[in-house]
PDB file of C-alpha atoms and ligand atoms in Angstrom:
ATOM      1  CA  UNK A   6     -15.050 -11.628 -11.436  1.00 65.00           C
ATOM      2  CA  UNK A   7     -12.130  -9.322 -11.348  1.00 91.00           C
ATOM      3  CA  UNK A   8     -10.966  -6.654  -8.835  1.00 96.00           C
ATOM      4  CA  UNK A   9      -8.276  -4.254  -9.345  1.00 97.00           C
ATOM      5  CA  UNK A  10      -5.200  -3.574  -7.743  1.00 97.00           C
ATOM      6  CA  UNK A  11      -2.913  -0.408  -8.191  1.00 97.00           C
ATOM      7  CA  UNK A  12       0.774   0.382  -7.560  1.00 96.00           C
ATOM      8  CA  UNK A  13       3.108   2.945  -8.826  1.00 94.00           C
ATOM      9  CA  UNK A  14       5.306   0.086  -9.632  1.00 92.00           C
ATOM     10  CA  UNK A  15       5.977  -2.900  -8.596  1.00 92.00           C
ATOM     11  CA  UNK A  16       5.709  -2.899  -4.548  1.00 92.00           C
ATOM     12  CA  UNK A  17       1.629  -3.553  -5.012  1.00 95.00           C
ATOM     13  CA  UNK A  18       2.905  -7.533  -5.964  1.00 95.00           C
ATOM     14  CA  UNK A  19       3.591  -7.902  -2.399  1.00 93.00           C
ATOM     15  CA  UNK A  20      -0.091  -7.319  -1.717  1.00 96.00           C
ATOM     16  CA  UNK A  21      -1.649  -9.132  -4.838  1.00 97.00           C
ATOM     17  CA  UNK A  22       0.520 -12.049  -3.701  1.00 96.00           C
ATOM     18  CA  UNK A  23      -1.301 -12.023  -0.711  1.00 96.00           C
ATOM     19  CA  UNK A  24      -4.727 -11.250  -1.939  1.00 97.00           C
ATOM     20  CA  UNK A  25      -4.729 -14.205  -4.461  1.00 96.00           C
ATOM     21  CA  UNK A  26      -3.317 -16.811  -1.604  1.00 96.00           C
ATOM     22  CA  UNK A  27      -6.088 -15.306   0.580  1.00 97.00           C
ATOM     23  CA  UNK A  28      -8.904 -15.203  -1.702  1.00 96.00           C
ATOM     24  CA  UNK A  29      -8.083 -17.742  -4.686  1.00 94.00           C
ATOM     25  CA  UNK A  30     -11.628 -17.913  -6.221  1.00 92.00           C
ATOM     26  CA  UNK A  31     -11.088 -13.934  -7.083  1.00 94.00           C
ATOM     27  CA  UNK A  32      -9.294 -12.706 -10.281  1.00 94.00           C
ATOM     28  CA  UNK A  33      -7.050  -9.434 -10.065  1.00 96.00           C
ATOM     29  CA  UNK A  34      -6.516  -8.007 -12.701  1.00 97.00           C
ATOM     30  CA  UNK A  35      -2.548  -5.749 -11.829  1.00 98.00           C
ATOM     31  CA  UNK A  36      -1.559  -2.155 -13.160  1.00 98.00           C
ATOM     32  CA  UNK A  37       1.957  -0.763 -12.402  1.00 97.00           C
ATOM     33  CA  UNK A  38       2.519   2.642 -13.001  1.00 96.00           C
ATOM     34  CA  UNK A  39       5.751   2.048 -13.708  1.00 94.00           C
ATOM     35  CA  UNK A  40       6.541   4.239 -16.816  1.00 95.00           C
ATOM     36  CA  UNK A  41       5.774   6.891 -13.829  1.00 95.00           C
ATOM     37  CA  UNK A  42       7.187   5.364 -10.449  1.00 92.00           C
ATOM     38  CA  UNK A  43       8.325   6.561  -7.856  1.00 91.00           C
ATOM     39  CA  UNK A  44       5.859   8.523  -7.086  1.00 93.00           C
ATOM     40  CA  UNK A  45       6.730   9.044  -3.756  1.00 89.00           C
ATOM     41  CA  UNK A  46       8.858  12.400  -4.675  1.00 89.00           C
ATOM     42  CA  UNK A  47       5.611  13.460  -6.475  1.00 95.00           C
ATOM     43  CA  UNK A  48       3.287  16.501  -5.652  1.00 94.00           C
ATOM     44  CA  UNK A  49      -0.398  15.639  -4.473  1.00 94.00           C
ATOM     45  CA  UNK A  50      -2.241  16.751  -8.128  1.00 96.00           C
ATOM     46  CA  UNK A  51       0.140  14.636  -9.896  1.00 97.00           C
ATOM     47  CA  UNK A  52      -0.666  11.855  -7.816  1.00 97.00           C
ATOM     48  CA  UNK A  53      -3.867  12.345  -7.839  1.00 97.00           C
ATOM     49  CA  UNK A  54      -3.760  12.516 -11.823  1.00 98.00           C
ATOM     50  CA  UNK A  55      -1.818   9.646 -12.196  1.00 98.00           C
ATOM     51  CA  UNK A  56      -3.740   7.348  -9.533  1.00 98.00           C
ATOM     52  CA  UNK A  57      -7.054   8.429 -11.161  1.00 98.00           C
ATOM     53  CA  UNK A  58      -5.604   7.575 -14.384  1.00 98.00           C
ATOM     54  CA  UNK A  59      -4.623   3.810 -13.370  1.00 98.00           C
ATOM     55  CA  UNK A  60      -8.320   3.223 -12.167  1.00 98.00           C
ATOM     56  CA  UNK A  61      -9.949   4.513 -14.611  1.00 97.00           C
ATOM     57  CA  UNK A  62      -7.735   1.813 -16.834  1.00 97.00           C
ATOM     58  CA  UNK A  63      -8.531  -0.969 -14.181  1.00 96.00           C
ATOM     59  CA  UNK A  64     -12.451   0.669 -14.822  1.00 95.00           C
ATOM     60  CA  UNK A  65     -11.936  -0.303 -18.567  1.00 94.00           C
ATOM     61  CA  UNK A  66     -10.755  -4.347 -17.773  1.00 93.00           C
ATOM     62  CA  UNK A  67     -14.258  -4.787 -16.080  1.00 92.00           C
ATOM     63  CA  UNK A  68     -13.367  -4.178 -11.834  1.00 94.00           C
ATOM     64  CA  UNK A  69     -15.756  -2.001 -10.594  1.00 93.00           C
ATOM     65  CA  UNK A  70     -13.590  -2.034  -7.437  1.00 96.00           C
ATOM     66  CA  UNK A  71      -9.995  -0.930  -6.841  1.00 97.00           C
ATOM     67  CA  UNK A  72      -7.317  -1.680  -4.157  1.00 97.00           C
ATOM     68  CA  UNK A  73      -4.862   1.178  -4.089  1.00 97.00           C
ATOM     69  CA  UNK A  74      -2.038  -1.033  -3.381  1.00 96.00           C
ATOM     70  CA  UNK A  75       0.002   1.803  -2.839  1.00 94.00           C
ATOM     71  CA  UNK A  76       0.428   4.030   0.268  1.00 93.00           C
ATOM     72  CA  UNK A  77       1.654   7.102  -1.618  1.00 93.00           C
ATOM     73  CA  UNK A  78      -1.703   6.987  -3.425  1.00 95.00           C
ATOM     74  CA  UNK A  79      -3.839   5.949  -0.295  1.00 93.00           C
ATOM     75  CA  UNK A  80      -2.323   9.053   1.037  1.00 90.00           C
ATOM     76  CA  UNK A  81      -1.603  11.501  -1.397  1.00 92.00           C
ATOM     77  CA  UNK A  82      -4.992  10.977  -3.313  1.00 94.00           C
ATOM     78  CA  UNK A  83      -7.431   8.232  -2.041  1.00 94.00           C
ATOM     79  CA  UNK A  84      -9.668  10.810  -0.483  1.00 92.00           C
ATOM     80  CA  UNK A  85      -9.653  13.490  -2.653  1.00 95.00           C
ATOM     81  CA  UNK A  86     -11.022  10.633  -4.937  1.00 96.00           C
ATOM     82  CA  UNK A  87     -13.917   9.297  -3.085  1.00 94.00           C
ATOM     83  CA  UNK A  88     -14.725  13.462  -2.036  1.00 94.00           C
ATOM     84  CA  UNK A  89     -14.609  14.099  -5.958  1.00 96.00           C
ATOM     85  CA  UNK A  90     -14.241  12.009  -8.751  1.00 96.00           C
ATOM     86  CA  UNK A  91     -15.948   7.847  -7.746  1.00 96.00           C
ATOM     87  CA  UNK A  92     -19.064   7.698  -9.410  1.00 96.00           C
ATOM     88  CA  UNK A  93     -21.428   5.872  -7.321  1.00 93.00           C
ATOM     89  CA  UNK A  94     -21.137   2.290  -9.007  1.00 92.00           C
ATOM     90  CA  UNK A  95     -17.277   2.311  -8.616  1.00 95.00           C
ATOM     91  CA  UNK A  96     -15.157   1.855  -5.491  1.00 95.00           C
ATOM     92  CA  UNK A  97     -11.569   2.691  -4.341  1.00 96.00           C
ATOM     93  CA  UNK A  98      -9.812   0.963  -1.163  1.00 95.00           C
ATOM     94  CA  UNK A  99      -6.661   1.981   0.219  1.00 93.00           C
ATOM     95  CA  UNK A 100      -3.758   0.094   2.343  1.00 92.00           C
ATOM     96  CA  UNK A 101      -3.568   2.060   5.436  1.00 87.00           C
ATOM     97  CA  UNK A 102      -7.101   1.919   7.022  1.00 89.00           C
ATOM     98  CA  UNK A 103      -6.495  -1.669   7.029  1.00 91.00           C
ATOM     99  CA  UNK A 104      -2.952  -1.385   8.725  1.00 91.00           C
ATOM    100  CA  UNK A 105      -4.649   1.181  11.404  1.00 91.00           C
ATOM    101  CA  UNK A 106      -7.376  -1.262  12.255  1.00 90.00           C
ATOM    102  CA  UNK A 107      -4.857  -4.146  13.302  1.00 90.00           C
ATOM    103  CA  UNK A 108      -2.305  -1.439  14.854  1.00 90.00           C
ATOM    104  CA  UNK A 109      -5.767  -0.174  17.554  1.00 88.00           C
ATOM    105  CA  UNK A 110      -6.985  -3.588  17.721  1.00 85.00           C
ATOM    106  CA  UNK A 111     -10.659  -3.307  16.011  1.00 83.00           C
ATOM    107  CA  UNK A 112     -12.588  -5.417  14.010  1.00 86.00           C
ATOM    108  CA  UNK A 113     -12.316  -4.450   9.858  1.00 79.00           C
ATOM    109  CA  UNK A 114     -14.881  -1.532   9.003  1.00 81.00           C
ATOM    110  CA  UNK A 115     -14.860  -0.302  12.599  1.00 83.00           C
ATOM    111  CA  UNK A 116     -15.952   3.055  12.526  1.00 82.00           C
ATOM    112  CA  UNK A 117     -16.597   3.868  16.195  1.00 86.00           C
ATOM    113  CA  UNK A 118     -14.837   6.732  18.082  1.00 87.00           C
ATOM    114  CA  UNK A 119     -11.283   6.906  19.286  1.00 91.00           C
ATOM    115  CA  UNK A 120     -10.346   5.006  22.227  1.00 89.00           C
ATOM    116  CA  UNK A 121      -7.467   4.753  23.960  1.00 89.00           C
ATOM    117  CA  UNK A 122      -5.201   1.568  23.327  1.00 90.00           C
ATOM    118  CA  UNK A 123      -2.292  -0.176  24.550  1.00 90.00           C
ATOM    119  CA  UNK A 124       0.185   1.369  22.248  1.00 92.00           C
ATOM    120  CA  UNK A 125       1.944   4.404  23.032  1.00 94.00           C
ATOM    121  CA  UNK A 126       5.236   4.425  20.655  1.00 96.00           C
ATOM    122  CA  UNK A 127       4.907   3.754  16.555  1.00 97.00           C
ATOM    123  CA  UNK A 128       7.823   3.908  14.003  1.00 98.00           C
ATOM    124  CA  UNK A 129       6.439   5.238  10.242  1.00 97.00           C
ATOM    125  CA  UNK A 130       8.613   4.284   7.729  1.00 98.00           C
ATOM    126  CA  UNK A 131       7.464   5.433   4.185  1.00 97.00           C
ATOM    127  CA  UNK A 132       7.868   7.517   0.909  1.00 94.00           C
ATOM    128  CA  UNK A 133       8.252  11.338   1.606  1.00 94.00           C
ATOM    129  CA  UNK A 134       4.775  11.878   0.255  1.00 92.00           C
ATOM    130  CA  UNK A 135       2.957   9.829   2.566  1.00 93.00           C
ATOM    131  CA  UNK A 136       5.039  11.318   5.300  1.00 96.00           C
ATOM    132  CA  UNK A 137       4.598  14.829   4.554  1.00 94.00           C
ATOM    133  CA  UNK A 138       0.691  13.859   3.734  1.00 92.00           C
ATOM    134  CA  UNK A 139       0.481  13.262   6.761  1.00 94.00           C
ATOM    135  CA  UNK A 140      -2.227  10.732   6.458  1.00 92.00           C
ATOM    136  CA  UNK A 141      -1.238   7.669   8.795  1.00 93.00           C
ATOM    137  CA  UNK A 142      -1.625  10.078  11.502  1.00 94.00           C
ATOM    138  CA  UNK A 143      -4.776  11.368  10.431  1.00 92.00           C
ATOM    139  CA  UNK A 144      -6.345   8.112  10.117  1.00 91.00           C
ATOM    140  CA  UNK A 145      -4.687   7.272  13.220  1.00 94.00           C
ATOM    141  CA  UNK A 146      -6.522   9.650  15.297  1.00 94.00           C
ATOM    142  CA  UNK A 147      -9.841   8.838  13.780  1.00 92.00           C
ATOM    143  CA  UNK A 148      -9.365   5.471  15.774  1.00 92.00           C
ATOM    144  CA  UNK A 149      -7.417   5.814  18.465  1.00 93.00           C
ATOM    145  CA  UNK A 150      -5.768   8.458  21.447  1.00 93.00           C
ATOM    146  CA  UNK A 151      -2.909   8.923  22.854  1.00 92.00           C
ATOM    147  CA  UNK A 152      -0.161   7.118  20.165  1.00 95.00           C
ATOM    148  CA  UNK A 153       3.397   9.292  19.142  1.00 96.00           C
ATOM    149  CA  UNK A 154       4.094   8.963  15.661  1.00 97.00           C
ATOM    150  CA  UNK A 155       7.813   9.085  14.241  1.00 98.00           C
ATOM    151  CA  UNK A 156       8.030   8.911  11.267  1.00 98.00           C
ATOM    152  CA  UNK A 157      10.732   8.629   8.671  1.00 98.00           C
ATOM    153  CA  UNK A 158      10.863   9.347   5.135  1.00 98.00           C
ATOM    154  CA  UNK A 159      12.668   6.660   3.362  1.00 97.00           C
ATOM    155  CA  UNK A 160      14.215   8.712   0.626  1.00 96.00           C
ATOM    156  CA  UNK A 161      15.907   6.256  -2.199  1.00 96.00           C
ATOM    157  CA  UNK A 162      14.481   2.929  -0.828  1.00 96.00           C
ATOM    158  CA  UNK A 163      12.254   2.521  -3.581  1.00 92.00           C
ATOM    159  CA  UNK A 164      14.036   3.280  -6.633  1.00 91.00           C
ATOM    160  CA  UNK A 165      17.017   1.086  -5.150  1.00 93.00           C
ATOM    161  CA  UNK A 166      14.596  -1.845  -5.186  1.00 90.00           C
ATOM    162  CA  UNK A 167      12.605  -0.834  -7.947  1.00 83.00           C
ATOM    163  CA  UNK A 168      16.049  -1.163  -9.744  1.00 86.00           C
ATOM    164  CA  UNK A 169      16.859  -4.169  -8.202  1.00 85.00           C
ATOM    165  CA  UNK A 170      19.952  -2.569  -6.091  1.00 92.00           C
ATOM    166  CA  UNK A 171      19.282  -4.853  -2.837  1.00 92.00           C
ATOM    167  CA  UNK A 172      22.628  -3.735  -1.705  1.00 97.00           C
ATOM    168  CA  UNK A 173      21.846  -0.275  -1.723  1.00 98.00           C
ATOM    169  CA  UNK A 174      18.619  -0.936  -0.594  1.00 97.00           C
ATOM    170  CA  UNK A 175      19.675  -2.894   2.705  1.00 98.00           C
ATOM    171  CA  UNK A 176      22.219  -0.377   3.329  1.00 98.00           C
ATOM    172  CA  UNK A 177      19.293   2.225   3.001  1.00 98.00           C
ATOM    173  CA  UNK A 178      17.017   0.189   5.517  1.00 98.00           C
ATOM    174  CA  UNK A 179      19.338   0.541   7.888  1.00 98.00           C
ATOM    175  CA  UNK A 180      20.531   4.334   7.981  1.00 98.00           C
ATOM    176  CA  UNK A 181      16.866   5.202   8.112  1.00 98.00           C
ATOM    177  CA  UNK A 182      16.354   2.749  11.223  1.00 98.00           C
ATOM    178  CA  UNK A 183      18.722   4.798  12.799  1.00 98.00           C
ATOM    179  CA  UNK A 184      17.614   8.301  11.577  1.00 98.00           C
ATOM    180  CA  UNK A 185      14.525   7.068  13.571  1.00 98.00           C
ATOM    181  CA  UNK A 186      15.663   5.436  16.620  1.00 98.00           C
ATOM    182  CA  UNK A 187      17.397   8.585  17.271  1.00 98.00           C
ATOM    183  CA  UNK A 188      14.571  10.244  17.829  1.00 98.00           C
ATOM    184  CA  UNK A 189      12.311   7.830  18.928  1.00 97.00           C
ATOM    185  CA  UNK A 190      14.774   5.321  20.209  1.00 97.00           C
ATOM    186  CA  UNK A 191      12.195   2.326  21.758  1.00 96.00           C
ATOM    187  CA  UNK A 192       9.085   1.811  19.317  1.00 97.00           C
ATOM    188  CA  UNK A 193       6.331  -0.764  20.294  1.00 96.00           C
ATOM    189  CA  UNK A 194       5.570  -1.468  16.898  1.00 96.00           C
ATOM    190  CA  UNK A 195       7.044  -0.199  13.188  1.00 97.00           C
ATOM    191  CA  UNK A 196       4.719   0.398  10.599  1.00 96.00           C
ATOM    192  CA  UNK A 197       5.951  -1.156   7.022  1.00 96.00           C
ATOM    193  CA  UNK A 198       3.926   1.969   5.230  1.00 95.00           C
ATOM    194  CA  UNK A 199       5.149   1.421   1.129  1.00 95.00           C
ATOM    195  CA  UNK A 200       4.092  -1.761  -0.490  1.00 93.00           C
ATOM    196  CA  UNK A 201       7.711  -1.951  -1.433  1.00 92.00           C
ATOM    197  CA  UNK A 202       8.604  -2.259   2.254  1.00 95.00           C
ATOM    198  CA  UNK A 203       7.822  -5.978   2.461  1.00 93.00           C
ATOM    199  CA  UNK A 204      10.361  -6.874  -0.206  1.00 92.00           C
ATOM    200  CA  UNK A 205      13.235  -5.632   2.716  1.00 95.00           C
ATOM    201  CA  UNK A 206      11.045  -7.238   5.650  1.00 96.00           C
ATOM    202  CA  UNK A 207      14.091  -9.160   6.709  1.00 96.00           C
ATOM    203  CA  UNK A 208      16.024  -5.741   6.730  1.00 98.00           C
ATOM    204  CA  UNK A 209      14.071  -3.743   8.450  1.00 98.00           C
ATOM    205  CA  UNK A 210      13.568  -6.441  11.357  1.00 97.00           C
ATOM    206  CA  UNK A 211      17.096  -6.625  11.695  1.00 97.00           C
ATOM    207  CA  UNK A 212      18.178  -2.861  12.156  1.00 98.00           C
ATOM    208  CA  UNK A 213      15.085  -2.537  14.381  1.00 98.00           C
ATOM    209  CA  UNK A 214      15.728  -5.392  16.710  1.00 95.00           C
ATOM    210  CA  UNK A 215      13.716  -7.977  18.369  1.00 92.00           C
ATOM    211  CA  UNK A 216      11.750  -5.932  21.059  1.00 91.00           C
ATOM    212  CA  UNK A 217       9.766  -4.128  17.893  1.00 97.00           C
ATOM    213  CA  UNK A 218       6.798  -5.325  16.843  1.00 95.00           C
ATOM    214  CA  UNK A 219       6.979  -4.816  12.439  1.00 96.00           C
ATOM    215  CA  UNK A 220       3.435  -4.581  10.774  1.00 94.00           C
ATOM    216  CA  UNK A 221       3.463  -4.911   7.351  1.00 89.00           C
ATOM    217  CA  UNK A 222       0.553  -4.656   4.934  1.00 91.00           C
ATOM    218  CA  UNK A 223       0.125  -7.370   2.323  1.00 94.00           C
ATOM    219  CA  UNK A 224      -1.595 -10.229   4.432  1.00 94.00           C
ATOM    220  CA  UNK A 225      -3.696  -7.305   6.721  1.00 94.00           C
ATOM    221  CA  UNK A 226      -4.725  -5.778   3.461  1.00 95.00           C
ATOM    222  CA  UNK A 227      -5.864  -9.241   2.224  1.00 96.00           C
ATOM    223  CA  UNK A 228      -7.934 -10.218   5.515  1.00 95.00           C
ATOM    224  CA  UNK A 229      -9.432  -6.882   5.261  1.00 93.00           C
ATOM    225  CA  UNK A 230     -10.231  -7.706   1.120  1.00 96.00           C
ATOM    226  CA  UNK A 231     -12.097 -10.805   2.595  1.00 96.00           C
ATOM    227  CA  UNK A 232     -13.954  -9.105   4.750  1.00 94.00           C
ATOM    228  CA  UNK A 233     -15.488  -6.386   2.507  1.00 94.00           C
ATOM    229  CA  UNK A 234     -16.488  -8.781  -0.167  1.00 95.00           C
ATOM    230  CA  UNK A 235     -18.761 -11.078   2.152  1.00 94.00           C
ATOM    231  CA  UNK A 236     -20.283  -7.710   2.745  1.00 93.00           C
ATOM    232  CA  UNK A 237     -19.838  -6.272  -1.086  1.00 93.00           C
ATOM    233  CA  UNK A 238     -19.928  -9.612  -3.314  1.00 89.00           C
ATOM    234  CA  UNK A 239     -22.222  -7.208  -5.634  1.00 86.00           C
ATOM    235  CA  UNK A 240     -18.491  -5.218  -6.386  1.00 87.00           C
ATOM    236  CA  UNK A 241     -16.999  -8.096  -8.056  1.00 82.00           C
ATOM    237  CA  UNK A 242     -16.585  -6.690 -10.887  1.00 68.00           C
ATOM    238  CA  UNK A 243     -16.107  -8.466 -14.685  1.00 77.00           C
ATOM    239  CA  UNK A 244     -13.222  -8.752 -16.693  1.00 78.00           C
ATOM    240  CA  UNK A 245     -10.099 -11.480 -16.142  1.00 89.00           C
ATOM    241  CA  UNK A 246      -6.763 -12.133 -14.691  1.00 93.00           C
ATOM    242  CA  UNK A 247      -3.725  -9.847 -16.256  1.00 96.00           C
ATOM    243  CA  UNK A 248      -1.192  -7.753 -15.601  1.00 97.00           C
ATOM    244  CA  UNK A 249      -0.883  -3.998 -17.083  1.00 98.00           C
ATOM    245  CA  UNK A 250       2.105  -1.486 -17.436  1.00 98.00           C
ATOM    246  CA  UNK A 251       2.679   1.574 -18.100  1.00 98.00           C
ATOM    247  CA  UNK A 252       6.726   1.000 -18.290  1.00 96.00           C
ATOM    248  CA  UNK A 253       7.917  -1.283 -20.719  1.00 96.00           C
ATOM    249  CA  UNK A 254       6.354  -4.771 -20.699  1.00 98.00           C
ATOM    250  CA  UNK A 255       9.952  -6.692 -21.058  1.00 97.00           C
ATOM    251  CA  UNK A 256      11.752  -5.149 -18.466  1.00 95.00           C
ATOM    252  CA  UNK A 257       8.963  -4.503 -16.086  1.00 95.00           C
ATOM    253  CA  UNK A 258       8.014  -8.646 -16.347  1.00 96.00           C
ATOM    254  CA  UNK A 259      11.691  -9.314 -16.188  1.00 94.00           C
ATOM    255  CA  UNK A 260      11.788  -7.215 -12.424  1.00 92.00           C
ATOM    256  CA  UNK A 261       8.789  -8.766 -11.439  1.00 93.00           C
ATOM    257  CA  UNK A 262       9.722 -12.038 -11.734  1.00 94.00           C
ATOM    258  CA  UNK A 263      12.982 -11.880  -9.676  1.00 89.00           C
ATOM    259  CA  UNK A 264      11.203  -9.817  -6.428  1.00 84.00           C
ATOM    260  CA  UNK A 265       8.471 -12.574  -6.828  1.00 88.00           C
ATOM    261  CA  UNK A 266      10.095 -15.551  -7.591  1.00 89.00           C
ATOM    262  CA  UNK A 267       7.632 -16.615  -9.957  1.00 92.00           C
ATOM    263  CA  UNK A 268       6.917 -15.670 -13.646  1.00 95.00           C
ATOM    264  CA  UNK A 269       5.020 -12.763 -14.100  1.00 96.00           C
ATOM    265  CA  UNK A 270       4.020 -11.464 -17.657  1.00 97.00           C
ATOM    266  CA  UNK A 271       3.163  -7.634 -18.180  1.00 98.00           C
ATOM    267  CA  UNK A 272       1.356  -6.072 -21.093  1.00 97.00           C
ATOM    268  CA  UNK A 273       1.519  -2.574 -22.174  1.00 97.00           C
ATOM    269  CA  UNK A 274      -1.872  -1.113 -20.549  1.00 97.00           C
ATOM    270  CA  UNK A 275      -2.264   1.273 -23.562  1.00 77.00           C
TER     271      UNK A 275
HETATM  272  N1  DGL B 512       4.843   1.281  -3.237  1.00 51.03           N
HETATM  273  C1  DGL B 512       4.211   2.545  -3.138  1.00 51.03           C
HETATM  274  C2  DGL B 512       3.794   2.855  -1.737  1.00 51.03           C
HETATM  275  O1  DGL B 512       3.236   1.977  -1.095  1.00 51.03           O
HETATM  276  C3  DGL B 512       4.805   3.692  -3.871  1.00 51.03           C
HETATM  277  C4  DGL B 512       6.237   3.897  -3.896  1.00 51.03           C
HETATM  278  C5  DGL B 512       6.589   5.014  -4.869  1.00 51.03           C
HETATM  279  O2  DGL B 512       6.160   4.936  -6.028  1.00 51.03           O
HETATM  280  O3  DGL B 512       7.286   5.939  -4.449  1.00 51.03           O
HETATM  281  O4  DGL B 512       3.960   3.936  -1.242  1.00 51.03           O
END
């Protein structure tokens, strides 16, 4: 009984971490793109190549469904794949309907027209590709009426953590907090919007201050994982408990184990 969860890299750990405290009778079976991360400087068909790449890989270890545990796929390719290249047995989730339900206050799977709701002011912070996608706010409006985006591209954040540079990274979190607040200088609520994000939680909730409200996706994504299997327990898929890479299985474990504090061992996916 195995689902699968995607990254480009490593960030998606912050959301498996999550999904196997929330639902500990499912196995997930991990693939980090890694050998191709970040792919948040990417175009949109490379993304889309790579993403449908990973799942077809996850396909191959038996999970019939697949978390995108990445918001540069979620936006750069999620529906492009479910438009054009799912067969019907398979399924593909992404991280940011999840986020947007919680954010406009509805129930998971919601699908009812936009309303208006209580927030008027939300901080983006993300790769460039989801920004320039364009997505959040897409999904955004499906939902809701009357919220101002700002958002921020977050250019270096990833491959500073990816590389383990937390110093770099911090001091990254915090120019970019202020690259935002300039122009949008009191946000109700900031949207964590990478799955590498959560890693500089404690960051970003410093240079933002205590008046903001910080969303961040791994235990959302998880509640809303719950949800859609008491619905969907026929998409549990086969297939067991492992983690794939495309980067180099040493080095990749090695990372993995530091951001997670626990010991993680990757295998080459090929
Ligand atoms: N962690 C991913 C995300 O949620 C991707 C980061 C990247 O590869 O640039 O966007």
């Amino acid at each position: 009984m195995a689902v699968g969860v995607f990254d480009s890299g490593l960030g998606g750990l912050t959301v498996l971490a999550a999904l196997e405290r929330r639902l500990p009778e499912v196995e997930f079976v991990y693939y980090g793109d890694n050998a191709h991360a970040p792919y948040g400087v990417r175009d949109a068909d490379d993304i889309f190549a790579l993403t449908c790449a990973g799942v077809e890989r996850l396909w191959q270890e038996g999970c019939d469904l697949v978390v995108l545990a990445c918001n540069t796929a979620s936006a750069a390719a999620l529906r492009r794949m479910q438009e054009t290249w799912l067969p019907a047995d398979k399924r593909v989730l992404g991280v940011f309907v999840p986020l947007i339900e919680a954010l406009t206050e509805r129930q998971w799977g919601d699908s009812s027209p936009p309303r208006e709701v209580a927030l008027r002011h939300a901080a983006l912070f993300a790769t460039p590709a989801t920004v320039s996608s364009r997505a959040f706010q897409r999904e955004l409006a499906f939902r809701a009426i009357g919220v101002d985006v700002e958002a921020q591209p977050c250019a270096g954040l990833v491959d500073a953590i990816e590389q383990g540079d937390m110093i770099l990274a911090e001091a990254l979190v915090h120019s970019h907090v202020e690259a935002l607040l300039r122009r949008m200088p009191h946000p109700e609520a900031a949207v964590l919007g990478c799955t590498h994000y959560p890693l500089m939680e404690a960051a970003f909730r410093a240079a933002l201050g205590a008046g903001v409200a910080v969303y961040s996706q791994p235990d959302l994504v998880a509640e809303s994982l719950a949800d859609y299997l008491d619905r969907h327990p026929d998409m549990l898929g086969r297939g067991q408990r492992a983690f794939l890479t495309t980067g180099d299985p040493a080095g990749v474990s090695r990372k993995a184990t530091q951001f997670m504090r626990r010991g993680i061992a990757f295998a080459a996916a090929e």
